[in-house]
Amino acid sequence: MTDLASISLTALDGSPLSLADFGDNAVLVVNVASKCGLTPQYAALEKLASDYADRGLTVLGVPCNQFMGQEPGTAEEIQTFCSTTYGVSFPLLEKTDVNGDSRHPLYTELTKTADAEGAAGDVQWNFEKFLIARDGSVVNRFRPTTVPDAPEVIAAIEKELG
């Protein structure tokens, strides 16, 4: 398996980034979209980011336009929407492909992880969540309709943060 911390990422503002930049934090990686029925999950993601930051959790949003074009905006439009509509303060990456031939290397690794039913493979839709432990291993995968504050997500985060 590729070391996730060594995969080059690009922040929404165009600056270079990697998971190593988050130190020894656990990271919840979520592919996000501004015009999706699941977009209100941004509010719960921001609450997780706020509530658990001091304990070592980073939420990382990954805008993706692969699901019915539900993230059509520019980087500036995405940032404005997220900050003004949901008060998003957690880091966002540039718009990224999570499936297909242009799948980002981060998602090549993340999608090897199975969900609770044992299914790995392509991201199903916007707001699929992957929890990366402090040691860099992917420890949980939650499908899009599992809300960020669902008991199983909170339990997984609590387990990783000790």
PDB file of C-alpha atoms in Angstrom:
ATOM      1  CA  MET A   1       0.000   0.000   0.000  1.00  0.00           C
ATOM      2  CA  THR A   2       1.155   3.504  -0.795  1.00  0.00           C
ATOM      3  CA  ASP A   3       1.959   5.721   2.179  1.00  0.00           C
ATOM      4  CA  LEU A   4      -1.015   8.106   2.129  1.00  0.00           C
ATOM      5  CA  ALA A   5       1.041  10.894   3.717  1.00  0.00           C
ATOM      6  CA  SER A   6       3.358  10.918   0.696  1.00  0.00           C
ATOM      7  CA  ILE A   7       0.596  11.515  -1.867  1.00  0.00           C
ATOM      8  CA  SER A   8       0.688  15.061  -3.245  1.00  0.00           C
ATOM      9  CA  LEU A   9      -2.514  17.003  -2.814  1.00  0.00           C
ATOM     10  CA  THR A  10      -3.521  20.512  -3.835  1.00  0.00           C
ATOM     11  CA  ALA A  11      -5.561  22.776  -1.593  1.00  0.00           C
ATOM     12  CA  LEU A  12      -8.550  24.661  -2.986  1.00  0.00           C
ATOM     13  CA  ASP A  13      -6.422  27.817  -3.149  1.00  0.00           C
ATOM     14  CA  GLY A  14      -3.860  26.003  -5.337  1.00  0.00           C
ATOM     15  CA  SER A  15      -1.200  25.568  -2.653  1.00  0.00           C
ATOM     16  CA  PRO A  16       0.533  22.199  -2.222  1.00  0.00           C
ATOM     17  CA  LEU A  17      -0.668  19.988   0.591  1.00  0.00           C
ATOM     18  CA  SER A  18      -0.318  16.428   1.882  1.00  0.00           C
ATOM     19  CA  LEU A  19      -1.829  14.414   4.687  1.00  0.00           C
ATOM     20  CA  ALA A  20       1.530  14.765   6.449  1.00  0.00           C
ATOM     21  CA  ASP A  21       0.671  18.466   6.880  1.00  0.00           C
ATOM     22  CA  PHE A  22      -1.951  17.415   9.439  1.00  0.00           C
ATOM     23  CA  GLY A  23       0.690  15.961  11.758  1.00  0.00           C
ATOM     24  CA  ASP A  24      -0.446  12.984  13.754  1.00  0.00           C
ATOM     25  CA  ASN A  25      -4.130  13.864  13.443  1.00  0.00           C
ATOM     26  CA  ALA A  26      -6.731  11.375  12.355  1.00  0.00           C
ATOM     27  CA  VAL A  27      -8.284  12.631   9.103  1.00  0.00           C
ATOM     28  CA  LEU A  28     -11.855  12.243   7.881  1.00  0.00           C
ATOM     29  CA  VAL A  29     -11.714  12.570   4.082  1.00  0.00           C
ATOM     30  CA  VAL A  30     -15.059  13.383   2.453  1.00  0.00           C
ATOM     31  CA  ASN A  31     -15.833  14.019  -1.213  1.00  0.00           C
ATOM     32  CA  VAL A  32     -18.194  16.996  -1.175  1.00  0.00           C
ATOM     33  CA  ALA A  33     -20.499  18.890  -3.534  1.00  0.00           C
ATOM     34  CA  SER A  34     -22.411  22.154  -3.270  1.00  0.00           C
ATOM     35  CA  LYS A  35     -25.528  21.228  -5.247  1.00  0.00           C
ATOM     36  CA  CYS A  36     -26.401  17.783  -3.891  1.00  0.00           C
ATOM     37  CA  GLY A  37     -29.283  16.564  -1.758  1.00  0.00           C
ATOM     38  CA  LEU A  38     -26.625  15.545   0.777  1.00  0.00           C
ATOM     39  CA  THR A  39     -24.967  19.000   0.845  1.00  0.00           C
ATOM     40  CA  PRO A  40     -26.485  19.801   4.278  1.00  0.00           C
ATOM     41  CA  GLN A  41     -23.962  17.261   5.650  1.00  0.00           C
ATOM     42  CA  TYR A  42     -21.499  20.180   5.506  1.00  0.00           C
ATOM     43  CA  ALA A  43     -23.049  21.459   8.756  1.00  0.00           C
ATOM     44  CA  ALA A  44     -22.363  18.195  10.616  1.00  0.00           C
ATOM     45  CA  LEU A  45     -18.869  17.973   9.093  1.00  0.00           C
ATOM     46  CA  GLU A  46     -18.080  21.480  10.361  1.00  0.00           C
ATOM     47  CA  LYS A  47     -19.391  20.524  13.809  1.00  0.00           C
ATOM     48  CA  LEU A  48     -17.150  17.425  13.832  1.00  0.00           C
ATOM     49  CA  ALA A  49     -14.184  19.541  12.738  1.00  0.00           C
ATOM     50  CA  SER A  50     -14.863  22.042  15.501  1.00  0.00           C
ATOM     51  CA  ASP A  51     -15.740  19.579  18.261  1.00  0.00           C
ATOM     52  CA  TYR A  52     -12.799  17.233  17.657  1.00  0.00           C
ATOM     53  CA  ALA A  53     -10.018  19.552  16.472  1.00  0.00           C
ATOM     54  CA  ASP A  54      -8.468  19.812  19.924  1.00  0.00           C
ATOM     55  CA  ARG A  55      -8.474  16.031  20.232  1.00  0.00           C
ATOM     56  CA  GLY A  56      -6.672  15.488  16.919  1.00  0.00           C
ATOM     57  CA  LEU A  57      -9.223  15.185  14.112  1.00  0.00           C
ATOM     58  CA  THR A  58      -8.972  17.001  10.803  1.00  0.00           C
ATOM     59  CA  VAL A  59     -11.897  16.963   8.383  1.00  0.00           C
ATOM     60  CA  LEU A  60     -10.732  17.259   4.775  1.00  0.00           C
ATOM     61  CA  GLY A  61     -13.277  18.147   2.098  1.00  0.00           C
ATOM     62  CA  VAL A  62     -12.644  17.018  -1.466  1.00  0.00           C
ATOM     63  CA  PRO A  63     -14.910  18.791  -3.976  1.00  0.00           C
ATOM     64  CA  CYS A  64     -15.899  16.452  -6.796  1.00  0.00           C
ATOM     65  CA  ASN A  65     -17.997  17.114  -9.893  1.00  0.00           C
ATOM     66  CA  GLN A  66     -18.302  13.484 -11.043  1.00  0.00           C
ATOM     67  CA  PHE A  67     -21.809  12.858  -9.713  1.00  0.00           C
ATOM     68  CA  MET A  68     -24.375  14.546 -11.979  1.00  0.00           C
ATOM     69  CA  GLY A  69     -22.269  17.726 -12.132  1.00  0.00           C
ATOM     70  CA  GLN A  70     -23.201  18.686  -8.568  1.00  0.00           C
ATOM     71  CA  GLU A  71     -19.962  20.640  -7.935  1.00  0.00           C
ATOM     72  CA  PRO A  72     -19.774  22.897 -11.000  1.00  0.00           C
ATOM     73  CA  GLY A  73     -18.220  25.965  -9.373  1.00  0.00           C
ATOM     74  CA  THR A  74     -14.773  27.476  -9.546  1.00  0.00           C
ATOM     75  CA  ALA A  75     -12.457  27.241  -6.549  1.00  0.00           C
ATOM     76  CA  GLU A  76     -13.563  30.720  -5.469  1.00  0.00           C
ATOM     77  CA  GLU A  77     -17.264  29.855  -5.809  1.00  0.00           C
ATOM     78  CA  ILE A  78     -16.800  26.637  -3.826  1.00  0.00           C
ATOM     79  CA  GLN A  79     -14.925  28.465  -1.049  1.00  0.00           C
ATOM     80  CA  THR A  80     -17.523  31.232  -0.871  1.00  0.00           C
ATOM     81  CA  PHE A  81     -20.432  28.780  -0.823  1.00  0.00           C
ATOM     82  CA  CYS A  82     -18.864  26.624   1.897  1.00  0.00           C
ATOM     83  CA  SER A  83     -17.857  29.487   4.154  1.00  0.00           C
ATOM     84  CA  THR A  84     -20.989  31.630   3.800  1.00  0.00           C
ATOM     85  CA  THR A  85     -23.608  28.854   3.736  1.00  0.00           C
ATOM     86  CA  TYR A  86     -22.140  26.396   6.242  1.00  0.00           C
ATOM     87  CA  GLY A  87     -19.325  28.280   7.965  1.00  0.00           C
ATOM     88  CA  VAL A  88     -16.839  25.683   6.751  1.00  0.00           C
ATOM     89  CA  SER A  89     -13.433  26.223   8.301  1.00  0.00           C
ATOM     90  CA  PHE A  90     -11.880  22.828   7.600  1.00  0.00           C
ATOM     91  CA  PRO A  91      -9.468  22.462   4.662  1.00  0.00           C
ATOM     92  CA  LEU A  92     -10.749  21.819   1.159  1.00  0.00           C
ATOM     93  CA  LEU A  93      -8.821  20.370  -1.760  1.00  0.00           C
ATOM     94  CA  GLU A  94      -9.061  21.429  -5.365  1.00  0.00           C
ATOM     95  CA  LYS A  95     -11.830  19.785  -7.376  1.00  0.00           C
ATOM     96  CA  THR A  96     -10.792  16.144  -7.687  1.00  0.00           C
ATOM     97  CA  ASP A  97     -11.862  12.980  -9.520  1.00  0.00           C
ATOM     98  CA  VAL A  98     -12.583  10.150  -7.088  1.00  0.00           C
ATOM     99  CA  ASN A  99     -13.502   7.494  -9.674  1.00  0.00           C
ATOM    100  CA  GLY A 100     -12.525   6.529 -13.218  1.00  0.00           C
ATOM    101  CA  ASP A 101      -9.388   6.845 -15.303  1.00  0.00           C
ATOM    102  CA  SER A 102      -8.508  10.233 -13.795  1.00  0.00           C
ATOM    103  CA  ARG A 103      -9.038   9.094 -10.197  1.00  0.00           C
ATOM    104  CA  HIS A 104      -6.668  10.929  -7.852  1.00  0.00           C
ATOM    105  CA  PRO A 105      -3.967   8.687  -6.299  1.00  0.00           C
ATOM    106  CA  LEU A 106      -5.421   9.413  -2.856  1.00  0.00           C
ATOM    107  CA  TYR A 107      -8.699   7.838  -3.937  1.00  0.00           C
ATOM    108  CA  THR A 108      -6.899   4.961  -5.646  1.00  0.00           C
ATOM    109  CA  GLU A 109      -5.774   4.018  -2.151  1.00  0.00           C
ATOM    110  CA  LEU A 110      -8.915   5.000  -0.223  1.00  0.00           C
ATOM    111  CA  THR A 111     -11.263   2.991  -2.451  1.00  0.00           C
ATOM    112  CA  LYS A 112      -9.371  -0.222  -1.602  1.00  0.00           C
ATOM    113  CA  THR A 113     -11.006   0.025   1.829  1.00  0.00           C
ATOM    114  CA  ALA A 114     -14.241  -1.889   2.355  1.00  0.00           C
ATOM    115  CA  ASP A 115     -17.323  -0.442   4.001  1.00  0.00           C
ATOM    116  CA  ALA A 116     -19.193  -2.101   6.906  1.00  0.00           C
ATOM    117  CA  GLU A 117     -20.775  -4.587   4.485  1.00  0.00           C
ATOM    118  CA  GLY A 118     -17.386  -5.571   3.072  1.00  0.00           C
ATOM    119  CA  ALA A 119     -17.706  -3.731  -0.255  1.00  0.00           C
ATOM    120  CA  ALA A 120     -14.700  -1.820  -1.587  1.00  0.00           C
ATOM    121  CA  GLY A 121     -14.348  -0.113  -4.971  1.00  0.00           C
ATOM    122  CA  ASP A 122     -15.699   3.075  -6.475  1.00  0.00           C
ATOM    123  CA  VAL A 123     -17.101   5.919  -4.441  1.00  0.00           C
ATOM    124  CA  GLN A 124     -20.898   5.660  -4.705  1.00  0.00           C
ATOM    125  CA  TRP A 125     -21.846   9.339  -4.520  1.00  0.00           C
ATOM    126  CA  ASN A 126     -21.021  12.674  -2.916  1.00  0.00           C
ATOM    127  CA  PHE A 127     -20.235  12.685   0.821  1.00  0.00           C
ATOM    128  CA  GLU A 128     -18.608   9.259   1.091  1.00  0.00           C
ATOM    129  CA  LYS A 129     -16.349   9.307   4.150  1.00  0.00           C
ATOM    130  CA  PHE A 130     -12.998   7.639   4.869  1.00  0.00           C
ATOM    131  CA  LEU A 131     -11.409   7.763   8.316  1.00  0.00           C
ATOM    132  CA  ILE A 132      -7.621   7.675   8.313  1.00  0.00           C
ATOM    133  CA  ALA A 133      -6.009   6.772  11.643  1.00  0.00           C
ATOM    134  CA  ARG A 134      -3.129   8.686  13.169  1.00  0.00           C
ATOM    135  CA  ASP A 135      -0.779   5.967  11.842  1.00  0.00           C
ATOM    136  CA  GLY A 136      -1.920   6.646   8.264  1.00  0.00           C
ATOM    137  CA  SER A 137      -4.021   3.512   7.820  1.00  0.00           C
ATOM    138  CA  VAL A 138      -7.572   3.739   6.468  1.00  0.00           C
ATOM    139  CA  VAL A 139      -9.713   2.319   9.257  1.00  0.00           C
ATOM    140  CA  ASN A 140     -13.317   3.056   8.254  1.00  0.00           C
ATOM    141  CA  ARG A 141     -15.401   3.781   5.193  1.00  0.00           C
ATOM    142  CA  PHE A 142     -18.874   5.248   5.480  1.00  0.00           C
ATOM    143  CA  ARG A 143     -21.190   5.466   2.495  1.00  0.00           C
ATOM    144  CA  PRO A 144     -22.801   8.786   1.473  1.00  0.00           C
ATOM    145  CA  THR A 145     -26.094   8.412   3.306  1.00  0.00           C
ATOM    146  CA  THR A 146     -24.336   7.762   6.622  1.00  0.00           C
ATOM    147  CA  VAL A 147     -24.410  11.232   8.152  1.00  0.00           C
ATOM    148  CA  PRO A 148     -21.233  12.620   9.733  1.00  0.00           C
ATOM    149  CA  ASP A 149     -22.749  12.592  13.221  1.00  0.00           C
ATOM    150  CA  ALA A 150     -24.152   9.052  12.967  1.00  0.00           C
ATOM    151  CA  PRO A 151     -23.347   6.926  16.037  1.00  0.00           C
ATOM    152  CA  GLU A 152     -21.053   4.630  14.040  1.00  0.00           C
ATOM    153  CA  VAL A 153     -19.031   7.574  12.706  1.00  0.00           C
ATOM    154  CA  ILE A 154     -18.724   9.158  16.153  1.00  0.00           C
ATOM    155  CA  ALA A 155     -17.711   5.793  17.656  1.00  0.00           C
ATOM    156  CA  ALA A 156     -15.017   5.299  15.000  1.00  0.00           C
ATOM    157  CA  ILE A 157     -13.648   8.810  15.584  1.00  0.00           C
ATOM    158  CA  GLU A 158     -13.680   8.337  19.352  1.00  0.00           C
ATOM    159  CA  LYS A 159     -11.837   5.030  18.981  1.00  0.00           C
ATOM    160  CA  GLU A 160      -9.111   6.656  16.863  1.00  0.00           C
ATOM    161  CA  LEU A 161      -8.685   9.652  19.121  1.00  0.00           C
ATOM    162  CA  GLY A 162      -8.616   7.563  22.300  1.00  0.00           C
TER     163      GLY A 162
END
